[in-house]
Short mmCIF file of C-alpha atoms in Angstrom, two decimals:
data_model
loop_
_atom_site.label_atom_id
_atom_site.label_comp_id
_atom_site.label_asym_id
_atom_site.label_seq_id
_atom_site.Cartn_x
_atom_site.Cartn_y
_atom_site.Cartn_z
CA UNK Q 1 -6.22 -13.12 7.91
CA UNK Q 2 -6.52 -9.35 8.49
CA UNK Q 3 -9.86 -7.89 9.37
CA UNK Q 4 -11.73 -6.09 6.64
CA UNK Q 5 -12.61 -2.47 7.32
CA UNK Q 6 -14.03 0.29 5.19
CA UNK Q 7 -11.51 2.26 3.16
CA UNK Q 8 -12.49 5.47 4.97
CA UNK Q 9 -10.40 4.60 8.04
CA UNK Q 10 -9.84 7.67 10.25
CA UNK Q 11 -6.24 8.85 10.34
CA UNK Q 12 -6.16 8.04 14.06
CA UNK Q 13 -6.52 4.34 13.13
CA UNK Q 14 -3.32 4.43 11.08
CA UNK Q 15 -0.02 3.72 12.84
CA UNK Q 16 3.24 5.11 11.51
CA UNK Q 17 5.98 2.50 11.73
CA UNK Q 18 9.48 3.34 12.93
CA UNK Q 19 11.20 -0.05 12.83
CA UNK Q 20 14.87 -0.17 11.89
CA UNK Q 21 14.18 -1.58 8.42
CA UNK Q 22 11.65 1.17 7.78
CA UNK Q 23 14.20 3.84 8.77
CA UNK Q 24 16.29 2.84 5.76
CA UNK Q 25 13.46 3.63 3.37
CA UNK Q 26 13.05 6.89 1.52
CA UNK Q 27 9.34 7.04 2.30
CA UNK Q 28 7.62 6.82 5.68
CA UNK Q 29 5.31 3.82 5.94
CA UNK Q 30 2.01 3.75 7.80
CA UNK Q 31 0.48 0.56 9.15
CA UNK Q 32 -3.17 0.45 8.10
CA UNK Q 33 -6.03 -1.85 7.22
CA UNK Q 34 -7.70 -0.82 3.96
CA UNK Q 35 -9.91 -2.94 1.73
CA UNK Q 36 -8.51 -3.15 -1.78
CA UNK Q 37 -9.12 -4.79 -5.13
CA UNK Q 38 -6.17 -6.05 -7.17
CA UNK Q 39 -6.57 -6.15 -10.94
CA UNK Q 40 -4.22 -8.40 -12.91
CA UNK Q 41 -4.11 -9.88 -16.41
CA UNK Q 42 -5.49 -13.09 -14.87
CA UNK Q 43 -8.46 -11.35 -13.25
CA UNK Q 44 -9.29 -9.47 -10.06
CA UNK Q 45 -9.18 -10.39 -6.39
CA UNK Q 46 -9.81 -8.85 -3.01
CA UNK Q 47 -7.00 -7.84 -0.72
CA UNK Q 48 -6.18 -5.80 2.36
CA UNK Q 49 -3.50 -3.10 2.45
CA UNK Q 50 -1.46 -3.70 5.61
CA UNK Q 51 0.88 -0.74 5.24
CA UNK Q 52 1.36 2.05 2.74
CA UNK Q 53 3.83 4.71 1.68
CA UNK Q 54 4.14 7.05 -1.29
CA UNK Q 55 6.23 4.39 -3.02
CA UNK Q 56 4.03 1.32 -2.54
CA UNK Q 57 2.01 -0.94 -0.28
CA UNK Q 58 2.15 -4.26 1.52
CA UNK Q 59 -0.99 -6.24 0.67
CA UNK Q 60 -2.54 -9.45 1.99
CA UNK Q 61 -4.43 -11.46 -0.62
CA UNK Q 62 -5.39 -15.09 -1.05
CA UNK Q 63 -4.82 -14.74 -4.80
CA UNK Q 64 -1.67 -16.08 -6.40
CA UNK Q 65 0.09 -13.12 -8.03
CA UNK Q 66 3.70 -13.85 -9.03
CA UNK Q 67 6.59 -11.44 -8.44
CA UNK Q 68 7.05 -9.21 -11.49
CA UNK Q 69 3.33 -9.09 -12.28
CA UNK Q 70 1.90 -5.71 -13.24
CA UNK Q 71 -1.19 -4.87 -11.18
CA UNK Q 72 -3.67 -2.11 -10.59
CA UNK Q 73 -4.55 -1.49 -6.96
CA UNK Q 74 -8.05 -0.09 -6.43
CA UNK Q 75 -8.93 1.67 -3.16
CA UNK Q 76 -12.33 3.13 -2.22
CA UNK Q 77 -13.74 1.67 -5.44
CA UNK Q 78 -12.40 4.56 -7.51
CA UNK Q 79 -8.78 5.32 -6.61
CA UNK Q 80 -6.41 3.48 -8.97
CA UNK Q 81 -2.66 2.95 -8.62
CA UNK Q 82 -0.58 1.16 -11.24
CA UNK Q 83 2.29 -0.92 -9.93
CA UNK Q 84 4.25 -4.14 -9.91
CA UNK Q 85 4.60 -6.98 -7.41
CA UNK Q 86 8.20 -6.75 -6.21
CA UNK Q 87 8.18 -9.42 -3.47
CA UNK Q 88 5.92 -12.14 -2.09
CA UNK Q 89 5.92 -14.08 1.19
CA UNK Q 90 3.00 -16.49 1.38
CA UNK Q 91 -0.22 -14.49 1.07
CA UNK Q 92 1.54 -11.14 1.61
CA UNK Q 93 3.07 -9.19 -1.25
CA UNK Q 94 4.83 -5.90 -1.85
CA UNK Q 95 3.64 -3.60 -4.61
CA UNK Q 96 5.80 -0.75 -5.91
CA UNK Q 97 3.78 2.07 -7.49
CA UNK Q 98 4.52 3.31 -10.99
CA UNK Q 99 3.04 6.74 -10.22
CA UNK Q 100 5.17 9.69 -9.14
CA UNK Q 101 5.29 10.01 -5.30
CA UNK Q 102 3.93 13.58 -5.45
CA UNK Q 103 0.86 12.33 -7.34
CA UNK Q 104 0.41 9.48 -4.84
CA UNK Q 105 0.66 11.99 -1.95
CA UNK Q 106 -2.19 14.03 -3.42
CA UNK Q 107 -4.39 10.95 -3.79
CA UNK Q 108 -3.47 9.41 -0.41
CA UNK Q 109 -3.91 12.66 1.57
CA UNK Q 110 -7.24 11.44 2.99
CA UNK Q 111 -5.88 8.00 3.93
CA UNK Q 112 -2.41 8.53 5.43
CA UNK Q 113 -1.05 10.66 8.27
CA UNK Q 114 0.40 14.00 7.17
CA UNK Q 115 3.99 13.03 8.02
CA UNK Q 116 3.78 10.12 5.53
CA UNK Q 117 2.96 12.49 2.68
CA UNK Q 118 6.34 14.21 2.62
CA UNK Q 119 8.50 12.93 -0.22
CA UNK Q 120 12.06 11.97 0.73
CA UNK Q 121 11.71 12.37 4.51
CA UNK Q 122 11.76 8.88 5.98
#
């Protein structure tokens, strides 16, 4: 289980990944540990964002959220992202954001390294 940390993680604590599979992505991903709340039709549950990009996040949660489920991801208690669960492996799931990447970049500017905020430059 990932460690819980405050959402206000300094940028220095975020690691930009450069693995081969990440190089194929349109958006640069940053490894991070951010507390999150996931809101679903079935209720809400705690989670931890393990990596993030302008397109989505990888989240650890003990809750059972099926692939295809619409969710709202809440960071810092007041930052909301609408999205959908697009994959699940055990207690880890991938969420694709519904918001435009430029809008996500504006909101995530305080949480992600600058190089992750450039749309289309993976």
